[in-house]
């Protein structure tokens, strides 16, 4: 289709989200359109019978004076200027002008104004209907929520409602690292005259900063209720993104240490394991901090180096401290907070809910992290055994030497301590902490009882996920907050990520799948448990409908 260069106008560049550029888009209604590509923000008036128009980022025109005219076009300053530049007829312009002036949003000179009675007590207008600003905020809000622990299903369900509240239409598609947004501003007087905007926002993904997710949820709620306007929401988002973690370095280090101390009791470890494993947890946190402060991209080595150091520590402790120390338990306790149990569950959940790309990305990412951890563990054991003979099980066939495993009753103490430390690792806010701990305790107890009393290995995780999903949905509806805030820490306990990690180590140690039959079985068990947890999570949603939040 030929481009009518006489009707071509330029508008000031209106947005960049996190410095990301944006690409092509299509699908617009027929007849008269205004198409905006948000990278260079060109506007074009045209008449066409085609449903799809593909707009490139540049204008290929040999006339230099036309390019200079486009580059030097004055900015749009008021709604009336904007209406004039899109090519409305004189009759339409007069009719629209009278309606806008009658609404009180602009005066006779086209300058935006609002009466005092149209303001809330805090000075926020009841309705802020700037299309570009609303689109930018919706995209930024969705990307920030995904980056801090939200799920694709929530984003795609919530943001269209937010756009509809402000009189626009939004269509969103989430993957693990990209949020694709398509916006429409429809003219009620001329339904065929539609403003279309497309936007793709890249983000890191995979983070679980649940305090920030809660603040973003509160901000979105205030937007829906018109308690704040778009400008105020952007300022609040700047503050949320800049705020420090609620738990500082000392608290996080203590959480890793306490996690290492608590887990051996749940894995039938000995008191010697309980004594050594906290050192592995502290070592993991120290390595993580070093890699976070290093050059960009070096953090991918964090998992391998952490598992290597924890494995080496466990093996040396068995040789030089006490033969009953199990290097596997010490290493698992040290890297528990790095095992991607929640990521694997989210991957399966995305696949079930139809987000195939996002689900595959999460699953692949989770399995790659598991492989890094298993490889680091095996390398640590290989390194120590190359120096001195090493017997992972100790001299005693039972693997305990002269020490006995921690009595099961001690779990009554160690399980609540472990739940509290995991909540800190997930950066849980103080007001959400108790709800998250109760959710983790409920999931652990119901899973344990399901296996103990019914004897079915997969019924326990199903019962546990059903219980935590139901509880999380009730909690979400009561406090009007995202249920994912308390679900993710609970998944870390219910999903058998530890079993999958140990299975991968056995596969690597035995040089492949054929020789590592037990390891393959353990990996298969982890994936089945993760799938069962997703089924329980979905079943819990049928008992109590979750609140639609970001």
XYZ file of C-alpha atoms in Angstrom:
550
model
C 0.000 0.000 0.000
C 1.402 3.400 -0.967
C 1.884 5.917 1.809
C 0.220 9.331 1.493
C 3.126 11.583 2.448
C 0.989 14.727 2.366
C -0.915 13.519 5.424
C 2.172 12.355 7.275
C 2.816 14.122 10.566
C 5.159 13.500 13.482
C 4.450 13.513 17.173
C 6.947 13.862 19.995
C 8.403 10.574 21.162
C 6.226 9.641 24.089
C 7.771 6.679 25.804
C 10.588 4.335 26.537
C 10.145 1.704 29.214
C 13.466 0.731 30.755
C 15.212 1.891 27.599
C 13.584 -0.789 25.469
C 12.764 -0.195 21.808
C 9.617 -1.453 20.162
C 8.777 -3.073 16.871
C 6.028 -3.615 14.308
C 2.330 -4.083 14.771
C -0.750 -4.823 12.709
C -4.517 -5.463 13.207
C -6.545 -2.267 13.073
C -10.223 -1.687 12.198
C -11.098 -0.759 8.620
C -11.514 2.674 7.049
C -10.092 5.796 8.725
C -7.309 5.061 11.217
C -4.602 6.753 13.146
C -1.690 4.390 13.597
C 1.047 5.013 16.125
C 4.294 3.098 16.317
C 5.754 3.877 19.719
C 9.414 3.643 18.768
C 9.434 6.823 16.683
C 5.722 7.591 17.189
C 4.610 8.397 13.652
C 0.966 9.180 12.883
C -0.542 8.488 9.451
C -3.995 9.246 8.061
C -5.036 6.880 5.338
C -8.044 5.168 3.777
C -7.738 1.487 3.056
C -9.838 -1.591 2.702
C -7.174 -3.759 4.323
C -7.508 -5.018 7.870
C -3.789 -5.142 8.546
C -1.182 -2.456 8.139
C 2.470 -3.152 8.887
C 4.351 -0.016 9.875
C 8.139 0.105 9.809
C 10.296 2.279 12.061
C 11.595 4.596 9.337
C 10.190 6.632 6.483
C 11.838 5.973 3.149
C 11.374 9.256 1.267
C 14.011 10.881 -0.932
C 12.751 14.426 -0.398
C 15.015 16.015 2.188
C 12.671 18.934 2.908
C 9.928 16.466 3.914
C 12.270 14.786 6.383
C 13.214 18.150 7.874
C 9.554 19.088 8.173
C 8.839 15.844 9.994
C 11.766 16.217 12.367
C 10.975 19.851 13.193
C 7.231 19.448 13.664
C 5.960 21.255 16.790
C 4.884 19.199 19.794
C 1.236 18.584 20.598
C 0.206 20.716 23.576
C -3.533 20.297 24.021
C -6.387 17.938 23.120
C -7.716 20.345 20.484
C -4.341 20.461 18.723
C -4.307 16.700 18.768
C -7.758 16.510 17.170
C -6.777 18.984 14.452
C -3.605 17.088 13.546
C -5.351 13.756 12.993
C -7.347 15.248 10.143
C -10.881 15.580 11.492
C -13.344 17.463 9.313
C -14.481 20.973 10.280
C -17.945 19.784 11.321
C -16.484 16.954 13.388
C -13.941 19.298 14.917
C -16.612 21.793 15.943
C -18.788 19.069 17.458
C -15.880 17.483 19.375
C -14.661 20.894 20.538
C -18.057 21.790 21.979
C -18.292 18.459 23.794
C -14.800 18.754 25.283
C -15.391 22.335 26.431
C -18.757 21.361 27.895
C -17.035 18.608 29.904
C -14.885 21.216 31.657
C -11.638 19.412 30.868
C -10.392 22.253 28.610
C -11.194 25.935 28.252
C -11.865 27.918 25.092
C -8.127 28.139 24.358
C -7.687 24.383 24.444
C -5.773 24.371 27.736
C -6.495 21.477 30.056
C -8.086 22.449 33.350
C -10.109 20.849 36.132
C -12.456 22.386 38.642
C -11.761 21.981 42.337
C -14.918 19.950 42.822
C -13.554 17.356 40.388
C -10.574 16.638 42.656
C -10.178 14.218 45.509
C -8.942 15.464 48.839
C -5.376 14.554 47.904
C -5.560 16.598 44.684
C -5.884 13.604 42.325
C -8.363 13.996 39.468
C -11.249 11.580 39.416
C -10.269 10.486 35.921
C -6.959 10.843 34.114
C -7.620 9.906 30.502
C -4.336 10.677 28.780
C -3.990 7.721 26.437
C -0.215 7.606 26.058
C 0.441 8.049 29.777
C -2.075 5.332 30.666
C -0.522 2.909 28.178
C 2.976 3.561 29.458
C 1.903 3.054 33.057
C 0.009 -0.188 32.324
C 3.022 -1.650 30.505
C 5.399 -0.549 33.232
C 3.139 -1.888 35.971
C 2.796 -5.288 34.295
C 6.526 -5.656 33.639
C 7.434 -4.647 37.191
C 4.898 -7.083 38.649
C 6.237 -9.934 36.505
C 9.764 -9.057 37.558
C 8.834 -9.284 41.244
C 6.883 -12.540 41.285
C 3.513 -12.172 39.551
C 2.299 -14.743 37.029
C 1.239 -14.307 33.414
C -2.362 -15.311 34.062
C -2.854 -12.534 36.625
C -1.284 -9.872 34.397
C -3.338 -10.792 31.342
C -6.543 -10.806 33.377
C -5.998 -7.666 35.460
C -4.440 -5.070 33.150
C -7.319 -5.106 30.584
C -9.685 -4.212 33.439
C -7.413 -1.343 34.431
C -7.394 0.000 30.852
C -11.165 -0.354 30.604
C -11.626 1.713 33.763
C -9.843 4.589 32.012
C -11.903 4.217 28.838
C -9.413 2.295 26.690
C -8.832 -1.260 25.548
C -5.743 -3.322 26.298
C -4.614 -6.756 25.174
C -1.601 -8.343 26.879
C 0.553 -11.405 26.326
C 3.217 -12.417 28.850
C 6.245 -14.609 28.457
C 9.000 -15.091 31.005
C 11.019 -12.085 29.833
C 8.744 -9.995 27.562
C 5.364 -8.328 28.065
C 3.598 -7.596 24.757
C 0.925 -4.903 24.937
C -1.614 -3.736 22.377
C -3.756 -0.707 23.195
C -6.755 0.847 21.457
C -8.454 4.205 21.894
C -11.806 4.099 20.169
C -13.718 7.216 19.115
C -17.373 6.942 20.235
C -18.466 9.408 17.541
C -16.620 7.592 14.764
C -16.126 3.900 15.657
C -13.888 3.383 12.613
C -11.444 6.057 13.784
C -9.203 4.165 16.219
C -5.869 5.015 17.792
C -3.710 1.914 18.136
C -0.500 1.562 20.110
C 1.756 -1.456 20.525
C 4.537 -1.981 23.028
C 6.948 -4.761 24.028
C 8.664 -4.469 27.394
C 11.656 -6.618 28.295
C 12.441 -7.475 31.893
C 14.770 -9.835 33.715
C 12.081 -12.140 35.119
C 12.388 -14.911 37.649
C 12.588 -12.652 40.700
C 10.575 -13.071 43.884
C 10.573 -9.726 45.681
C 7.207 -10.232 47.317
C 7.147 -7.020 49.339
C 7.396 -4.956 46.157
C 4.724 -7.122 44.552
C 2.406 -6.283 47.448
C 3.105 -2.559 47.042
C 2.411 -2.794 43.306
C -0.887 -4.489 44.080
C -1.857 -1.658 46.443
C -0.922 0.899 43.787
C -3.025 -0.868 41.149
C -5.967 -0.970 43.545
C -5.707 2.791 44.157
C -5.629 3.356 40.392
C -8.755 1.271 39.905
C -10.538 3.321 42.574
C -9.241 6.675 41.200
C -7.526 7.527 44.475
C -4.404 8.526 42.534
C -3.833 9.715 38.976
C -1.381 8.496 36.370
C 1.340 10.992 37.264
C 1.154 10.127 40.947
C 1.204 6.411 40.123
C 4.413 6.842 38.125
C 6.050 8.631 41.040
C 4.951 5.878 43.411
C 6.354 3.249 41.057
C 9.683 5.074 41.059
C 9.660 4.915 44.848
C 8.712 1.215 44.874
C 11.458 0.276 42.429
C 14.032 2.323 44.353
C 13.120 1.122 47.829
C 15.612 -1.242 49.498
C 14.803 -4.811 50.428
C 12.813 -5.051 53.675
C 15.344 -7.532 55.020
C 18.913 -6.299 54.841
C 22.143 -8.203 54.346
C 22.447 -9.307 57.967
C 18.894 -10.671 58.104
C 19.337 -12.459 54.774
C 22.623 -14.015 55.894
C 20.961 -15.244 59.093
C 18.069 -16.672 57.050
C 20.473 -18.733 54.911
C 22.270 -19.933 58.048
C 19.010 -20.883 59.807
C 17.770 -22.661 56.680
C 20.933 -24.759 56.647
C 20.489 -25.565 60.330
C 16.806 -26.589 60.056
C 16.731 -28.755 56.938
C 18.952 -31.695 58.086
C 16.411 -32.566 60.782
C 13.764 -32.989 58.064
C 16.088 -35.182 55.961
C 16.902 -37.648 58.767
C 20.337 -36.136 59.223
C 22.402 -36.345 62.378
C 23.164 -33.653 64.901
C 26.576 -33.348 63.251
C 24.797 -32.402 60.009
C 22.765 -29.821 61.934
C 26.052 -28.400 63.229
C 27.880 -28.178 59.861
C 25.030 -27.300 57.481
C 24.598 -23.703 58.776
C 28.167 -23.015 57.624
C 27.149 -24.159 54.141
C 24.134 -21.829 54.198
C 26.252 -18.844 55.185
C 28.823 -19.760 52.544
C 26.109 -19.829 49.874
C 24.885 -16.376 50.811
C 28.423 -14.972 50.761
C 29.066 -16.399 47.287
C 25.745 -15.030 46.057
C 26.630 -11.532 47.276
C 30.031 -11.699 45.581
C 28.511 -12.622 42.228
C 25.788 -9.970 42.554
C 28.478 -7.322 42.976
C 30.519 -8.649 40.051
C 30.382 -7.737 36.353
C 27.162 -8.134 34.431
C 26.484 -11.739 33.401
C 28.818 -13.388 35.895
C 25.932 -14.270 38.214
C 25.136 -17.324 36.062
C 28.057 -19.057 37.787
C 26.546 -18.499 41.218
C 24.698 -21.822 41.432
C 27.609 -23.967 40.299
C 30.117 -22.280 42.617
C 27.754 -22.405 45.603
C 27.069 -26.114 45.168
C 30.773 -26.796 44.622
C 31.784 -25.013 47.838
C 28.998 -26.599 49.920
C 29.879 -30.069 48.617
C 33.558 -29.496 49.328
C 32.738 -28.287 52.840
C 30.592 -31.350 53.541
C 33.223 -33.779 52.290
C 36.003 -32.138 54.297
C 33.816 -32.085 57.398
C 33.185 -35.812 57.013
C 36.934 -36.477 56.740
C 38.203 -34.163 59.455
C 35.269 -33.577 61.852
C 33.112 -36.707 62.085
C 32.462 -39.645 59.717
C 28.686 -39.519 60.304
C 28.408 -36.183 58.471
C 26.628 -36.666 55.147
C 28.048 -34.316 52.455
C 24.838 -34.611 50.450
C 22.647 -33.368 53.310
C 25.100 -30.567 54.080
C 25.187 -29.447 50.435
C 21.402 -29.647 49.979
C 20.811 -27.655 53.154
C 23.297 -25.035 51.992
C 21.752 -24.477 48.555
C 18.091 -25.036 49.461
C 17.231 -21.391 48.789
C 18.723 -21.704 45.276
C 16.713 -24.808 44.264
C 14.099 -23.553 41.726
C 11.064 -25.452 43.015
C 8.719 -22.474 42.521
C 10.046 -21.869 38.992
C 9.302 -25.458 37.972
C 5.777 -25.278 39.411
C 5.127 -21.992 37.592
C 6.369 -23.533 34.347
C 3.930 -26.429 34.586
C 1.121 -24.060 35.629
C 1.783 -21.844 32.590
C 1.661 -24.878 30.310
C -1.640 -25.987 31.809
C -3.139 -22.476 31.508
C -2.158 -22.209 27.825
C 0.988 -20.067 28.137
C 3.153 -22.567 26.275
C 6.112 -20.285 25.578
C 6.282 -18.960 29.123
C 5.833 -22.455 30.562
C 8.610 -23.950 28.468
C 10.932 -21.057 29.327
C 10.346 -21.506 33.056
C 10.758 -25.285 32.916
C 13.960 -25.080 30.902
C 15.320 -22.377 33.198
C 14.468 -24.449 36.279
C 16.091 -27.602 34.927
C 19.215 -25.700 33.861
C 19.591 -24.312 37.381
C 19.146 -27.827 38.781
C 21.863 -29.103 36.430
C 24.225 -26.316 37.497
C 23.666 -27.199 41.160
C 24.104 -30.945 40.571
C 27.242 -30.396 38.502
C 28.737 -28.171 41.191
C 28.001 -30.793 43.846
C 29.627 -33.580 41.840
C 32.670 -31.445 41.043
C 33.126 -30.687 44.736
C 33.038 -34.363 45.685
C 35.359 -35.248 42.816
C 37.811 -32.564 43.871
C 38.018 -33.808 47.476
C 38.084 -37.501 46.547
C 40.991 -36.827 44.174
C 43.006 -35.627 47.156
C 41.987 -38.213 49.771
C 39.786 -41.341 49.732
C 36.183 -40.398 50.398
C 33.227 -42.488 51.570
C 30.063 -40.465 51.347
C 28.126 -42.836 53.597
C 30.883 -43.051 56.195
C 32.331 -46.272 57.581
C 29.003 -47.464 58.936
C 26.707 -49.167 56.355
C 23.808 -47.144 57.776
C 25.720 -43.943 57.126
C 25.584 -42.660 60.713
C 28.882 -43.796 62.263
C 28.332 -43.654 66.004
C 25.675 -40.906 65.694
C 21.919 -41.307 65.406
C 19.591 -39.227 63.250
C 17.742 -36.306 64.797
C 14.526 -37.584 66.497
C 11.373 -36.909 64.512
C 9.828 -34.887 67.344
C 12.443 -32.209 66.788
C 10.666 -31.389 63.544
C 8.063 -29.591 65.660
C 10.774 -27.037 66.364
C 12.737 -27.023 63.132
C 9.806 -26.816 60.671
C 8.477 -23.442 61.961
C 12.040 -22.086 62.062
C 12.601 -23.227 58.468
C 9.337 -21.621 57.336
C 10.310 -18.308 58.939
C 13.728 -18.271 57.281
C 12.263 -19.077 53.840
C 9.820 -16.165 54.230
C 12.778 -13.848 54.864
C 14.642 -15.204 51.822
C 11.599 -14.379 49.666
C 11.673 -10.794 51.022
C 8.286 -11.068 52.701
C 6.958 -7.924 54.356
C 6.149 -7.929 58.044
C 2.377 -7.763 57.549
C 2.418 -10.772 55.164
C 4.916 -12.816 57.190
C 2.451 -14.611 59.473
C 0.147 -15.541 56.596
C 3.070 -16.995 54.630
C 4.373 -19.004 57.601
C 0.915 -20.442 58.286
C 0.565 -21.346 54.602
C 3.916 -23.184 54.607
C 3.084 -25.015 57.836
C -0.315 -26.032 56.450
C 1.243 -27.343 53.251
C 3.954 -29.303 55.057
C 1.617 -30.861 57.639
C -1.067 -31.880 55.120
C 1.548 -33.348 52.753
C 3.158 -35.291 55.592
C -0.183 -36.605 56.847
C -1.319 -37.565 53.355
C 1.729 -39.794 52.848
C 1.869 -41.104 56.428
C -1.748 -42.141 56.884
C -2.802 -42.996 53.344
C 0.482 -44.459 52.105
C 0.102 -42.897 48.660
C 3.333 -41.087 47.630
C 1.665 -38.567 45.325
C -1.488 -37.942 47.328
C 0.450 -36.069 50.003
C 1.721 -33.315 47.658
C -1.730 -33.061 46.085
C -3.388 -32.662 49.476
C -0.732 -30.144 50.519
C -1.109 -27.993 47.391
C -4.907 -28.168 47.638
C -4.719 -26.931 51.229
C -2.305 -24.068 50.542
C -4.163 -22.964 47.394
C -7.470 -22.836 49.265
C -5.898 -20.998 52.188
C -4.064 -18.571 49.877
C -7.258 -17.743 47.976
C -9.158 -17.100 51.218
C -6.269 -14.950 52.460
C -6.171 -13.062 49.158
C -9.892 -12.289 49.232
C -9.813 -11.211 52.877
C -6.762 -8.929 52.612
C -7.252 -7.982 48.926
C -3.677 -8.928 48.024
C -2.165 -11.329 45.443
C -2.311 -14.962 46.526
C 1.113 -15.535 44.960
C 2.690 -13.617 47.852
C 2.182 -16.562 50.188
C 2.042 -19.343 47.585
C 5.617 -19.203 46.302
C 7.335 -19.811 49.668
C 4.943 -22.710 50.305
C 5.821 -24.296 46.955
C 9.460 -24.295 48.040
C 8.568 -26.843 50.736
C 5.838 -28.880 49.035
C 7.610 -29.527 45.720
C 10.291 -32.218 45.917
C 13.018 -30.071 44.387
C 15.524 -31.611 46.782
C 14.750 -35.070 45.420
C 15.284 -33.892 41.856
C 18.590 -32.270 42.794
C 19.856 -35.498 44.406
C 18.662 -37.484 41.393
C 20.627 -35.330 38.971
C 23.764 -35.719 41.073
C 23.436 -39.494 40.851
C 22.965 -39.345 37.079
C 26.126 -37.235 36.696
C 28.124 -39.409 39.119
C 27.184 -42.588 37.258
C 28.061 -41.138 33.846
C 24.666 -41.030 32.196
C 21.047 -42.036 32.246
C 21.634 -45.769 31.666
C 23.854 -46.163 34.723
C 21.941 -43.733 36.934
C 18.601 -45.527 37.149
C 17.908 -44.367 40.700
C 18.748 -40.788 39.795
C 16.418 -40.848 36.785
C 13.656 -42.150 39.024
C 14.208 -39.315 41.472
C 14.094 -36.672 38.719
C 10.921 -38.244 37.367
C 9.480 -38.209 40.881
C 10.222 -34.480 41.206
C 8.474 -33.632 37.923
C 5.449 -35.763 38.806
C 5.193 -34.126 42.220
C 5.392 -30.689 40.566
C 2.571 -31.656 38.181
C 0.499 -33.008 41.082
C 1.051 -29.750 42.973
C -0.284 -27.790 39.966
C -3.377 -30.030 39.878
C -3.954 -29.386 43.572
C -3.418 -25.660 43.024
C -6.033 -25.588 40.250
C -8.430 -27.665 42.346
C -8.050 -25.190 45.198
C -9.069 -22.422 42.806
C -12.371 -24.198 42.180
C -13.139 -24.400 45.916
C -12.402 -20.720 46.544
C -12.135 -18.392 43.568
C -8.961 -16.279 43.756
C -9.309 -12.509 43.689
C -8.203 -10.907 40.433
C -5.064 -9.003 41.352
C -1.891 -8.058 39.556
